[in-house]
C-alpha positions as a printed NumPy array, in Angstrom:
array([[  0.112,   0.15 ,   0.247],
       [  3.13 ,   2.556,   0.969],
       [  4.657,   1.473,  -2.437],
       [  1.136,   2.3  ,  -4.361],
       [  0.706,   5.548,  -2.308],
       [  4.662,   6.357,  -2.945],
       [  3.67 ,   6.115,  -6.505],
       [  0.732,   8.2  ,  -6.779],
       [  2.331,  10.86 ,  -5.117],
       [  5.563,  10.888,  -7.482],
       [  2.688,  11.006, -10.424],
       [  0.952,  13.909,  -9.015],
       [  4.581,  15.705,  -8.625],
       [  5.186,  15.21 , -11.945],
       [  2.118,  16.306, -13.13 ],
       [  2.492,  19.751, -11.278],
       [  5.688,  20.209, -12.368],
       [  4.47 ,  19.466, -16.117],
       [  1.342,  21.884, -15.211],
       [  4.099,  24.45 , -14.08 ],
       [  6.223,  23.938, -17.147],
       [  3.738,  24.867, -19.446],
       [  2.825,  27.811, -17.549],
       [  6.301,  28.961, -18.074],
       [  6.004,  28.817, -21.848],
       [  4.642,  31.836, -23.489],
       [  3.714,  31.787, -27.382],
       [  5.571,  33.862, -30.079],
       [  4.593,  34.637, -33.708],
       [  6.308,  36.443, -36.849],
       [  5.6  ,  36.691, -40.11 ],
       [  7.502,  37.429, -43.188],
       [  6.865,  37.291, -47.008],
       [  9.445,  34.751, -48.325],
       [  9.549,  31.951, -51.276],
       [  6.562,  33.866, -53.042],
       [  3.918,  33.593, -50.162],
       [  3.596,  34.736, -46.733],
       [  5.49 ,  32.709, -44.067],
       [  4.573,  32.603, -40.608],
       [  6.799,  30.81 , -37.818],
       [  5.064,  30.321, -34.048],
       [  6.962,  28.645, -31.25 ],
       [  6.377,  28.383, -27.627],
       [  9.338,  29.496, -25.298],
       [ 10.267,  30.324, -21.813],
       [ 11.636,  33.393, -23.018],
       [ 11.738,  36.195, -25.494],
       [ 15.485,  35.906, -26.401],
       [ 15.473,  32.4  , -26.864],
       [ 12.067,  32.517, -29.117],
       [ 13.541,  35.201, -31.297],
       [ 16.724,  33.574, -31.97 ],
       [ 15.323,  30.248, -32.926],
       [ 12.88 ,  32.016, -35.084],
       [ 15.692,  34.721, -36.751],
       [ 17.571,  31.749, -37.175],
       [ 15.246,  29.781, -38.931],
       [ 13.754,  32.869, -41.183],
       [ 17.641,  33.075, -41.848],
       [ 17.859,  29.605, -43.589],
       [ 14.626,  30.172, -45.83 ],
       [ 15.88 ,  33.404, -47.041],
       [ 19.26 ,  31.609, -47.888],
       [ 17.219,  28.749, -49.74 ],
       [ 15.106,  31.183, -51.731],
       [ 18.555,  32.981, -52.617],
       [ 19.391,  29.445, -54.097],
       [ 16.041,  28.465, -55.716],
       [ 14.328,  31.304, -56.968],
       [ 14.483,  31.52 , -61.118],
       [ 14.228,  35.448, -60.387],
       [ 17.519,  36.036, -58.93 ],
       [ 20.152,  35.83 , -61.643],
       [ 22.807,  34.29 , -59.683],
       [ 20.749,  31.659, -58.173],
       [ 21.474,  27.816, -58.588],
       [ 18.103,  27.621, -60.735],
       [ 19.082,  30.299, -62.784],
       [ 22.237,  29.254, -63.462],
       [ 20.94 ,  25.746, -64.698],
       [ 18.504,  27.336, -66.884],
       [ 21.09 ,  29.392, -68.511],
       [ 23.618,  26.718, -68.859],
       [ 24.104,  22.915, -69.894],
       [ 26.301,  21.912, -66.914],
       [ 25.975,  23.502, -63.639],
       [ 27.603,  22.546, -60.045],
       [ 25.398,  23.779, -57.51 ],
       [ 24.847,  23.946, -53.705],
       [ 24.123,  21.325, -51.606],
       [ 20.456,  22.195, -50.319],
       [ 19.593,  22.83 , -54.328],
       [ 21.09 ,  19.388, -55.259],
       [ 18.924,  17.541, -52.728],
       [ 15.628,  19.434, -54.069],
       [ 16.235,  18.482, -56.858],
       [ 17.369,  14.674, -56.671],
       [ 13.905,  14.49 , -54.474],
       [ 12.055,  15.772, -57.355],
       [ 13.175,  13.363, -59.731],
       [ 12.418,  10.98 , -57.127],
       [  9.197,  11.612, -57.32 ],
       [  9.073,  12.087, -60.89 ],
       [ 10.158,   8.726, -61.189],
       [  7.772,   7.366, -59.115],
       [  4.601,   8.99 , -60.391],
       [  5.158,   8.361, -63.994],
       [  6.272,  12.604, -64.496],
       [  3.376,  13.692, -63.66 ],
       [  5.558,  15.892, -61.294],
       [  8.318,  17.475, -63.392],
       [ 10.316,  20.331, -62.642],
       [ 11.202,  20.89 , -66.139],
       [  7.608,  21.791, -66.62 ],
       [  8.841,  25.142, -66.222],
       [  9.671,  25.013, -70.151],
       [  6.401,  25.511, -70.83 ],
       [  4.821,  26.854, -67.819],
       [  6.422,  30.077, -68.636],
       [  3.785,  30.679, -71.103],
       [  0.99 ,  30.475, -68.592],
       [  0.355,  34.158, -67.474],
       [ -1.855,  33.41 , -64.92 ],
       [ -1.354,  36.713, -63.064],
       [ -1.914,  38.941, -65.558],
       [ -4.837,  41.134, -65.502],
       [ -5.073,  40.368, -69.497],
       [ -4.678,  36.785, -69.364],
       [ -5.289,  34.892, -72.359],
       [ -4.375,  31.001, -72.883],
       [ -1.358,  30.525, -74.702],
       [ -1.629,  29.549, -78.442],
       [ -1.5  ,  25.55 , -78.967],
       [  1.294,  25.794, -81.3  ],
       [  3.485,  27.738, -78.65 ],
       [  2.822,  24.687, -76.089],
       [  3.428,  22.54 , -78.635],
       [  6.973,  23.953, -79.441],
       [  8.099,  24.132, -75.991],
       [  6.544,  20.838, -74.618],
       [  9.525,  18.913, -76.414],
       [ 11.296,  20.534, -73.421],
       [  9.527,  18.888, -70.686],
       [ 10.754,  15.704, -69.765],
       [ 12.222,  14.889, -66.003],
       [ 14.619,  12.288, -68.075],
       [ 16.346,  14.861, -69.627],
       [ 18.186,  15.817, -65.954],
       [ 21.262,  14.095, -65.225],
       [ 23.017,  14.285, -61.528],
       [ 26.216,  13.599, -60.693],
       [ 26.329,  13.043, -56.811],
       [ 30.349,  13.353, -56.26 ],
       [ 30.557,  16.835, -58.009],
       [ 26.876,  18.117, -57.209],
       [ 26.602,  19.071, -60.891],
       [ 23.099,  19.248, -62.832],
       [ 23.605,  18.423, -66.594],
       [ 20.674,  19.232, -69.19 ],
       [ 20.418,  16.582, -72.113],
       [ 18.546,  19.379, -74.032],
       [ 19.882,  22.948, -73.851],
       [ 15.957,  24.239, -74.052],
       [ 14.824,  22.246, -70.698],
       [ 14.247,  25.052, -67.945],
       [ 13.69 ,  24.071, -64.212],
       [ 11.219,  25.395, -61.506],
       [ 11.013,  24.143, -57.956],
       [  8.02 ,  26.305, -56.787],
       [  6.159,  22.718, -56.39 ],
       [  8.856,  21.299, -53.449],
       [ 11.087,  24.097, -52.355],
       [  8.561,  25.558, -50.099],
       [  8.268,  21.851, -48.33 ],
       [ 11.904,  21.806, -48.206],
       [ 12.055,  25.435, -46.706],
       [  9.679,  24.188, -44.066],
       [ 11.296,  21.452, -43.289],
       [ 14.603,  23.172, -42.819],
       [ 13.663,  25.802, -40.799],
       [ 12.019,  23.4  , -38.366],
       [ 14.896,  21.588, -38.068],
       [ 16.42 ,  24.689, -37.321],
       [ 13.881,  25.529, -34.522],
       [ 14.563,  22.359, -33.188],
       [ 18.699,  22.911, -32.713],
       [ 17.518,  26.065, -31.113],
       [ 16.038,  24.257, -28.52 ],
       [ 12.255,  24.603, -29.561],
       [  9.902,  22.056, -28.498],
       [  6.631,  23.295, -29.51 ],
       [  5.583,  25.256, -32.569],
       [  4.785,  25.812, -36.151],
       [  6.495,  26.625, -39.521],
       [  3.681,  27.184, -42.066],
       [  4.299,  28.636, -45.659],
       [  0.912,  29.464, -47.866],
       [ -1.035,  26.825, -46.019],
       [  1.635,  23.801, -45.829],
       [  3.109,  23.599, -42.76 ],
       [  4.993,  21.117, -40.127],
       [  4.29 ,  20.835, -36.49 ],
       [  6.97 ,  20.429, -33.919],
       [  5.909,  18.982, -30.599],
       [  2.413,  17.452, -29.64 ],
       [  0.882,  20.679, -28.457],
       [  1.544,  19.42 , -25.06 ],
       [ -0.711,  16.142, -25.617],
       [ -3.467,  17.503, -27.506],
       [ -2.038,  17.836, -31.101],
       [ -2.404,  20.766, -33.419],
       [ -5.905,  20.865, -35.054],
       [ -5.002,  22.02 , -38.455],
       [ -8.016,  23.708, -40.695],
       [ -8.297,  22.488, -44.074],
       [ -9.579,  25.046, -46.578],
       [-12.998,  25.225, -48.106],
       [-12.109,  24.658, -51.935],
       [-15.545,  26.632, -53.227],
       [-16.415,  29.271, -50.417],
       [-14.456,  30.933, -47.355],
       [-13.233,  29.587, -44.492],
       [-12.299,  25.644, -43.527],
       [-14.196,  22.831, -44.634],
       [-12.738,  20.35 , -41.966],
       [ -9.901,  19.948, -39.748],
       [ -7.094,  17.054, -39.232],
       [ -5.068,  16.864, -36.195],
       [ -1.016,  16.263, -36.524],
       [  1.428,  15.375, -34.152],
       [  5.162,  16.168, -33.761],
       [  7.295,  16.152, -37.529],
       [  4.21 ,  15.588, -39.242],
       [  3.683,  18.071, -42.179],
       [  0.774,  18.681, -44.111],
       [  0.858,  20.258, -47.911],
       [ -2.246,  21.28 , -49.995],
       [ -2.924,  21.654, -54.013],
       [ -6.248,  22.752, -55.111],
       [ -7.608,  24.31 , -58.315],
       [ -8.416,  27.417, -56.159],
       [ -5.214,  28.573, -54.942],
       [ -3.918,  30.885, -58.15 ],
       [ -6.364,  30.741, -61.31 ],
       [ -7.361,  33.114, -63.631],
       [-11.199,  32.942, -65.798],
       [-10.931,  33.409, -69.438],
       [-14.158,  33.384, -71.433],
       [-16.134,  31.781, -68.586],
       [-13.231,  28.661, -68.166],
       [-11.075,  28.593, -64.867],
       [ -7.723,  27.905, -65.426],
       [ -5.736,  27.148, -62.431],
       [ -2.151,  26.312, -61.82 ],
       [ -1.788,  22.911, -61.556],
       [ -0.404,  21.924, -64.731],
       [  0.009,  18.549, -66.521],
       [  3.238,  18.159, -68.046],
       [  2.257,  15.591, -70.438],
       [ -0.142,  18.031, -72.113],
       [  1.173,  21.294, -71.154],
       [ -2.433,  22.519, -69.832],
       [ -3.896,  22.784, -66.64 ],
       [ -4.678,  19.34 , -65.304],
       [ -8.229,  17.955, -66.118],
       [ -8.652,  16.411, -63.052],
       [-12.031,  15.739, -60.97 ],
       [ -9.965,  16.722, -57.607],
       [-10.26 ,  20.19 , -56.542],
       [ -8.177,  19.836, -53.508],
       [ -5.441,  17.199, -52.144],
       [ -3.821,  17.396, -48.511],
       [ -1.158,  14.962, -47.967],
       [  0.395,  14.158, -44.734],
       [  3.61 ,  12.516, -43.742],
       [  6.784,  13.064, -41.921],
       [  8.072,  15.098, -44.632],
       [  7.062,  18.463, -45.608],
       [  9.456,  18.055, -49.22 ],
       [  7.474,  14.943, -50.405],
       [  4.161,  16.515, -49.104],
       [  4.457,  19.187, -51.102],
       [  5.475,  17.545, -54.434],
       [  3.3  ,  14.665, -54.143],
       [  0.094,  16.864, -53.806],
       [  0.697,  18.224, -56.97 ],
       [  0.946,  14.819, -58.611],
       [ -2.164,  13.133, -57.082],
       [ -3.932,  16.452, -57.794],
       [ -3.276,  15.431, -61.668],
       [ -3.96 ,  11.982, -61.094],
       [ -7.636,  12.694, -60.393],
       [ -9.173,  10.858, -57.235],
       [ -9.308,   7.3  , -58.33 ],
       [ -6.022,   6.992, -59.764],
       [ -4.952,   9.079, -56.361],
       [ -6.358,   6.633, -54.127],
       [ -4.968,   3.684, -55.548],
       [ -1.358,   5.196, -55.58 ],
       [ -1.509,   5.927, -52.016],
       [ -2.347,   2.412, -51.219],
       [ -0.121,   0.869, -53.754],
       [  2.546,   2.911, -52.063],
       [  2.614,   2.319, -48.603],
       [  6.694,   2.973, -48.279],
       [  5.977,   6.409, -49.101],
       [  3.422,   6.472, -46.112],
       [  1.447,   9.063, -47.333],
       [ -2.116,  10.1  , -45.794],
       [ -4.245,  12.047, -47.661],
       [ -7.452,  14.393, -47.967],
       [ -8.814,  14.217, -51.073],
       [-11.77 ,  16.739, -52.294],
       [-13.607,  15.974, -55.357],
       [-15.387,  18.385, -57.479],
       [-18.78 ,  17.243, -55.891],
       [-17.187,  17.958, -52.481],
       [-16.935,  14.119, -51.508],
       [-14.18 ,  13.588, -49.067],
       [-12.204,  10.593, -49.396],
       [ -9.636,   9.981, -46.413],
       [ -6.795,   7.7  , -46.237],
       [ -7.897,   4.836, -43.45 ],
       [ -5.441,   5.854, -40.998],
       [ -6.399,   9.499, -40.722],
       [-10.349,   8.526, -39.643],
       [ -9.796,   9.485, -36.124],
       [ -7.896,  12.429, -36.712],
       [-10.098,  14.266, -39.089],
       [-13.471,  16.244, -38.676],
       [-15.86 ,  16.986, -41.558],
       [-18.951,  18.728, -39.751],
       [-21.14 ,  18.811, -42.531],
       [-19.772,  16.318, -45.076],
       [-19.807,  12.466, -44.745],
       [-16.209,  11.13 , -45.25 ],
       [-15.218,   7.937, -47.017],
       [-11.999,   6.106, -46.37 ],
       [ -9.933,   4.356, -48.259]])
């Protein structure tokens, strides 16, 4: 009986210590424009100085990655690759391109960083947007193909088999930046926090045992359509036809292009969220799964368990398809959920 009482007392003391520890934690958050979007880093810390140091370090890393991977910066790795047939690049850029090619291989080229060769024709952000001419698309489409890229792991050299190949890392660099920023926060002693960039994010810690409740944006209305709980190290990335698009003569042209056709993907999916322990592959696979369409996307996830992808797929009829492993972690109050 005494032994049992002692264990209970120890448990109670540990519980009080946990409460006191949590009470000392303050929430700090900072937002900046980076990687072409708004990046918000939120952390819990027992001191402002510690939080500021961690957040500043994370943003420094994001900024350095943008310098390397932005196609609009003349001395970036991506710009140099696009202007040369052989280019020695930074380790981070090499890692991103290497992971991109792995995703391309796994998806049969539905995710392809060389799509930029034809993607530059689509000026969706223009106030006077008109779809590019079919002849122009056909002209540049022969430059699209991830197999035209070769990597030398020893020298970190990128070799283009076709001089006209142009790459863009916009579909994956954001995920990599989120992952690297999260690593930086952990190295600076952060145990609870979130790194979010344009809706994609990674969580650090378990929100004191409660998990982080993340909203899934409604693809057709304002606000959220549902939520999902994430835990330490999990990341989520979403691709949807509502993110960037233009309307021309009543037709919606969105920014998720099919590398096989050179046109916006004709998919029954309007939003797909991918969850895994790797923010980089979340970003890339969300794009590929969107292009596949719902049936092929669900089949792909089930046939590739080694990738450990968990998905939330919303089709054009607002049917919600969720990976079986996520069923107890999602809430869609006004919709029925179908597991796969």
